[in-house]
Amino acid sequence: MSLRRFILKRFLSIIPILFGVSVITFALVHLTPGDPISQMVGLNPDMTAADEARLRARYGLDGPIWQQYLTWMENVVVGDFGEEISTGRDVTEIIMTRLPETIVLGLFGWAFGLIIAIPSGIYAAVNKDKLGDTISRFLALSGISIPNFWLGLMLILIGSLWLGWWNVLPPSRQPLYHPDMLWYLLLPGITIGTASAASIMRVMRTSMAEEMNKEYVTAARAKGLPERSVVLKHVLRNSLISVVTLAATLTASIVSGSVVVEYVFNWPGLGMEFVEAINGREVNLIMAITLFFGVTIIIANLVADIMYAVLDPRIRYD
């Protein structure tokens, strides 16, 4: 199978995957007790049963769940994701407003992961089975095992209480262009990039260790090439194939992991908006953000497959 046909096949597979994600998410939201109308009734004691019925009819919440889903799907097909019931804000506008913050956080975490992982992986491979390698593997295992929310809370504790950085968390709904946002980005970026750095470092070490045992490395050393040149110009280049594809795949993990990290650090991105939508039972916003995350994960995995085939022509997609 050619790469072009493979890409087309993967793009066509997006449709059933997103359909399944939407059905499951819609069902889970409606299985959860309460909805925005119920919360509005609870906050407004003067609202009558007739007022509640009118609101449910207005937003299509008075029919059976399958009918509500079909109505929602019909609107989505034409690009209408509805509005946030409690505020009347357009869902698409909400996503576009909060998306830049999530992208910046994800890029920072992704860059942090690569900057830490690649040099660490090289060092661990060159010093295989030595003390530095053991320490690197321990740190990598710790980075993978530690939950994002716990690491974030520990960084807040260390930064605010032990080091006296009282302004480690941004004020609520702080805009991205605020001059202090780069400072607020530091801790959540480290938190979201730690697991990625650990995963990439382990793959980098393993890949380089395998490459250093191959015949072309022995031949290069026999020609008298400096060890630094052998490692950086020959071994590193061939080892980056696995790292690049893993980095593309981890982009999806960074995006999905931003939900917890943004909430812990009060970062005003899609993750924070998603948690607030769940608390408010805002089904339109929940569905839209879920689909967006789903598309991002699928595209990230597709890019990883394409990059793998481009970097290694031996790969075939049969």
Coordinates of C-alpha atoms in Angstrom, one line a residue:
M1 CA 0.0 0.0 0.0
S2 CA 1.4 3.4 -1.0
L3 CA 1.8 6.2 1.6
R4 CA -0.8 8.3 -0.2
R5 CA -3.4 5.5 0.0
F6 CA -2.5 5.0 3.7
I7 CA -3.0 8.6 4.5
L8 CA -6.4 8.6 2.7
K9 CA -7.5 5.5 4.5
R10 CA -6.5 7.1 7.9
F11 CA -8.4 10.3 7.1
L12 CA -11.5 8.3 6.2
S13 CA -11.2 6.4 9.5
I14 CA -11.6 9.7 11.4
I15 CA -15.3 9.8 10.6
P16 CA -16.4 6.5 12.4
I17 CA -13.9 7.2 15.3
L18 CA -15.4 10.7 15.9
F19 CA -18.9 9.3 15.6
G20 CA -18.1 6.7 18.3
V21 CA -16.5 9.3 20.5
S22 CA -19.5 11.6 20.2
V23 CA -22.0 8.9 21.0
I24 CA -20.2 7.8 24.1
T25 CA -19.6 11.3 25.3
F26 CA -23.2 12.4 24.7
A27 CA -24.4 9.3 26.6
L28 CA -22.1 9.9 29.5
V29 CA -23.1 13.5 29.8
H30 CA -26.8 12.6 29.9
L31 CA -26.2 9.8 32.4
T32 CA -24.8 12.4 34.8
P33 CA -27.4 13.9 37.1
G34 CA -28.4 17.5 36.4
D35 CA -28.2 19.8 33.5
P36 CA -27.8 23.6 33.0
I37 CA -31.5 24.2 33.2
S38 CA -31.7 22.4 36.6
Q39 CA -28.8 24.6 37.9
M40 CA -30.6 27.7 36.6
V41 CA -33.8 26.7 38.4
G42 CA -31.8 26.1 41.6
L43 CA -30.2 29.6 41.4
N44 CA -33.5 31.3 40.6
P45 CA -36.2 30.4 43.1
D46 CA -38.8 32.6 41.2
M47 CA -38.6 30.4 38.1
T48 CA -41.8 28.4 37.7
A49 CA -42.2 24.9 36.2
A50 CA -43.6 26.5 33.0
D51 CA -40.5 28.6 32.7
E52 CA -38.3 25.5 33.1
A53 CA -40.4 23.7 30.4
R54 CA -40.0 26.6 28.0
L55 CA -36.2 26.7 28.5
R56 CA -36.0 22.9 27.9
A57 CA -38.0 23.2 24.8
R58 CA -35.9 26.2 23.6
Y59 CA -32.6 24.3 23.9
G60 CA -34.0 20.9 22.8
L61 CA -33.6 19.2 26.2
D62 CA -37.2 18.1 26.5
G63 CA -37.0 15.1 24.0
P64 CA -35.6 11.7 24.4
I65 CA -31.8 11.4 24.4
W66 CA -31.6 9.9 20.9
Q67 CA -33.6 12.8 19.5
Q68 CA -31.4 15.3 21.3
Y69 CA -28.3 13.6 19.8
L70 CA -29.7 13.6 16.2
T71 CA -30.5 17.3 16.6
W72 CA -27.1 18.0 17.8
M73 CA -25.5 16.0 15.0
E74 CA -27.5 17.8 12.4
N75 CA -26.3 21.2 13.7
V76 CA -22.7 20.0 13.9
V77 CA -22.7 18.8 10.3
V78 CA -23.4 22.4 9.2
G79 CA -20.8 23.8 11.6
D80 CA -23.1 24.9 14.4
F81 CA -21.9 23.7 17.8
G82 CA -24.6 25.6 19.6
E83 CA -24.2 27.9 22.6
E84 CA -23.4 27.7 26.2
I85 CA -26.8 27.5 27.8
S86 CA -26.0 29.3 31.1
T87 CA -24.3 32.3 29.4
G88 CA -25.5 32.3 25.8
R89 CA -22.0 32.4 24.5
D90 CA -21.3 30.8 21.2
V91 CA -19.4 27.5 21.6
T92 CA -17.1 28.0 18.6
E93 CA -16.2 31.5 19.9
I94 CA -15.3 30.1 23.3
I95 CA -13.0 27.4 21.8
M96 CA -11.3 29.9 19.5
T97 CA -10.8 32.3 22.5
R98 CA -9.2 29.7 24.7
L99 CA -7.3 27.7 22.1
P100 CA -4.2 30.0 21.9
E101 CA -3.5 29.5 25.6
T102 CA -3.7 25.7 25.3
I103 CA -1.5 25.7 22.2
V104 CA 1.2 27.9 23.9
L105 CA 1.2 25.6 27.0
G106 CA 1.4 22.5 24.8
L107 CA 4.3 23.9 22.7
F108 CA 6.2 24.9 25.8
G109 CA 5.7 21.4 27.3
W110 CA 6.7 19.8 24.1
A111 CA 9.8 21.9 23.7
F112 CA 10.8 21.4 27.4
G113 CA 10.4 17.6 26.9
L114 CA 12.7 17.6 23.8
I115 CA 15.3 19.9 25.4
I116 CA 15.6 17.7 28.5
A117 CA 15.1 14.3 26.9
I118 CA 17.5 14.3 23.9
P119 CA 20.7 15.3 25.8
S120 CA 19.8 13.0 28.7
G121 CA 19.2 10.1 26.3
I122 CA 22.5 10.7 24.6
Y123 CA 24.4 10.8 27.9
A124 CA 22.7 7.7 29.2
A125 CA 23.4 5.7 26.0
V126 CA 27.1 6.8 25.9
N127 CA 27.5 5.9 29.6
K128 CA 25.4 2.7 29.4
D129 CA 25.2 0.7 32.7
K130 CA 27.2 3.3 34.5
L131 CA 26.1 5.5 37.4
G132 CA 24.8 8.3 35.2
D133 CA 22.8 5.9 33.1
T134 CA 21.2 4.4 36.3
I135 CA 20.3 7.9 37.6
S136 CA 18.8 8.9 34.2
R137 CA 16.7 5.7 34.0
F138 CA 15.5 6.3 37.6
L139 CA 14.5 9.9 36.8
A140 CA 12.8 8.8 33.6
L141 CA 10.8 6.1 35.4
S142 CA 9.8 8.6 38.0
G143 CA 8.7 11.1 35.4
I144 CA 6.5 8.6 33.7
S145 CA 5.0 7.4 37.0
I146 CA 4.3 10.7 38.8
P147 CA 0.7 11.9 38.0
N148 CA 0.5 15.4 36.4
F149 CA -1.8 16.8 39.1
W150 CA 0.5 15.7 42.0
L151 CA 3.6 17.1 40.3
G152 CA 1.8 20.3 39.6
L153 CA 0.7 20.6 43.3
M154 CA 4.3 19.9 44.4
L155 CA 5.7 22.6 42.1
I156 CA 3.2 25.1 43.5
L157 CA 4.1 24.1 47.0
I158 CA 7.9 24.5 46.3
G159 CA 7.5 27.7 44.3
S160 CA 5.0 29.5 46.5
L161 CA 5.8 28.3 50.0
W162 CA 9.5 27.3 50.0
L163 CA 10.9 29.7 47.4
G164 CA 8.5 32.5 48.1
W165 CA 7.2 32.9 44.6
W166 CA 3.7 34.0 45.6
N167 CA 2.5 34.8 42.1
V168 CA 3.0 31.4 40.5
L169 CA -0.6 31.1 39.5
P170 CA -2.3 33.5 37.0
P171 CA -5.3 35.5 38.0
S172 CA -8.6 34.1 36.8
R173 CA -9.1 34.6 33.0
Q174 CA -5.8 36.3 32.6
P175 CA -5.3 37.1 28.8
L176 CA -2.4 35.4 27.0
Y177 CA -0.8 38.7 26.0
H178 CA -0.4 39.9 29.6
P179 CA 3.3 40.6 30.2
D180 CA 3.4 38.2 33.2
M181 CA 2.0 35.2 31.4
L182 CA 5.4 33.9 30.4
W183 CA 6.2 33.7 34.1
Y184 CA 2.9 31.9 34.8
L185 CA 3.7 29.5 31.9
L186 CA 6.8 28.1 33.5
L187 CA 5.5 25.7 36.1
P188 CA 2.5 24.3 34.1
G189 CA 4.9 23.9 31.1
I190 CA 7.3 21.9 33.2
T191 CA 4.5 19.8 34.6
I192 CA 3.0 18.9 31.3
G193 CA 6.4 18.3 29.7
T194 CA 7.9 16.1 32.4
A195 CA 6.2 12.8 31.3
S196 CA 7.0 13.5 27.7
A197 CA 10.6 14.2 28.5
A198 CA 10.8 10.9 30.5
S199 CA 9.3 8.9 27.6
I200 CA 11.4 10.4 24.9
M201 CA 14.6 10.0 27.0
R202 CA 14.0 6.3 27.5
V203 CA 13.4 5.8 23.7
M204 CA 16.4 7.9 22.9
R205 CA 18.7 5.9 25.2
T206 CA 17.4 2.5 23.9
S207 CA 17.6 3.6 20.2
M208 CA 21.1 5.0 20.6
A209 CA 22.4 2.0 22.5
E210 CA 21.2 -0.3 19.7
E211 CA 22.8 1.9 17.0
M212 CA 26.1 2.0 18.8
N213 CA 26.4 -1.8 18.6
K214 CA 26.0 -1.9 14.8
E215 CA 28.7 -2.5 12.2
Y216 CA 28.8 1.0 10.7
V217 CA 29.7 2.4 14.1
T218 CA 32.5 -0.1 14.5
A219 CA 33.7 0.9 11.0
A220 CA 33.6 4.6 11.8
R221 CA 35.7 4.0 14.9
A222 CA 38.1 1.9 13.0
K223 CA 38.7 4.8 10.5
G224 CA 39.8 6.9 13.4
L225 CA 36.8 9.2 13.7
P226 CA 36.5 11.0 17.0
E227 CA 34.0 9.4 19.4
R228 CA 32.1 12.7 19.5
S229 CA 31.7 12.7 15.7
V230 CA 30.6 9.1 15.7
V231 CA 27.9 9.7 18.3
L232 CA 26.6 13.1 17.1
K233 CA 26.9 12.7 13.3
H234 CA 26.2 9.0 12.7
V235 CA 24.5 7.4 15.7
L236 CA 22.3 10.3 16.7
R237 CA 20.9 10.8 13.2
N238 CA 19.7 7.2 12.9
S239 CA 18.4 7.2 16.5
L240 CA 16.2 10.3 15.9
I241 CA 13.7 8.3 13.8
S242 CA 12.0 6.7 16.8
V243 CA 12.3 9.9 18.8
V244 CA 10.7 12.1 16.2
T245 CA 7.7 9.7 15.7
L246 CA 7.3 9.4 19.5
A247 CA 7.4 13.2 19.9
A248 CA 4.6 13.5 17.4
T249 CA 2.6 10.9 19.2
L250 CA 3.2 12.6 22.5
T251 CA 1.7 15.8 21.2
A252 CA -1.7 14.1 21.6
S253 CA -0.9 13.2 25.2
I254 CA 0.2 16.8 25.9
V255 CA -3.1 18.2 24.6
S256 CA -5.2 15.7 26.5
G257 CA -3.1 16.1 29.7
S258 CA -3.6 19.9 29.6
V259 CA -7.1 19.4 31.1
V260 CA -5.7 18.5 34.5
V261 CA -2.7 20.8 34.4
E262 CA -4.7 23.8 33.4
Y263 CA -7.1 23.3 36.2
V264 CA -4.4 22.9 38.8
F265 CA -2.5 26.0 37.7
N266 CA -5.6 28.1 36.9
W267 CA -4.4 28.4 33.3
P268 CA -7.1 29.9 31.1
G269 CA -7.1 27.4 28.3
L270 CA -9.4 24.8 26.8
G271 CA -8.7 22.4 29.6
M272 CA -10.0 24.8 32.2
E273 CA -13.0 25.6 30.1
F274 CA -13.7 21.8 29.7
V275 CA -13.7 21.2 33.5
E276 CA -16.0 24.2 34.0
A277 CA -18.3 22.9 31.3
I278 CA -18.5 19.5 33.0
N279 CA -19.3 21.1 36.3
G280 CA -22.0 23.1 34.6
R281 CA -23.3 20.1 32.5
E282 CA -22.9 22.3 29.4
V283 CA -23.4 19.5 26.9
N284 CA -22.7 21.6 23.8
L285 CA -19.4 22.8 25.1
I286 CA -18.4 19.4 26.4
M287 CA -19.1 17.8 23.0
A288 CA -17.3 20.4 21.0
I289 CA -14.1 20.3 23.1
T290 CA -14.2 16.5 23.2
L291 CA -14.4 16.4 19.4
F292 CA -11.6 18.9 19.1
F293 CA -9.3 16.8 21.4
G294 CA -10.3 13.7 19.4
V295 CA -9.4 15.3 16.1
T296 CA -6.1 16.5 17.5
I297 CA -5.1 13.1 18.8
I298 CA -6.0 11.4 15.5
I299 CA -4.0 13.9 13.4
A300 CA -1.0 13.7 15.8
N301 CA -1.0 9.9 15.4
L302 CA -1.3 10.3 11.6
V303 CA 1.6 12.7 11.5
A304 CA 3.7 10.3 13.5
D305 CA 3.0 7.5 11.0
I306 CA 3.8 9.8 8.0
M307 CA 7.1 11.0 9.6
Y308 CA 8.1 7.5 10.4
A309 CA 7.6 6.5 6.7
V310 CA 9.4 9.6 5.4
L311 CA 12.4 9.2 7.7
D312 CA 12.7 5.4 7.2
P313 CA 11.9 4.4 3.6
R314 CA 12.0 0.7 4.6
I315 CA 8.6 1.1 6.3
R316 CA 5.7 -0.3 4.3
Y317 CA 2.0 0.1 5.0
D318 CA 0.5 -3.2 3.9

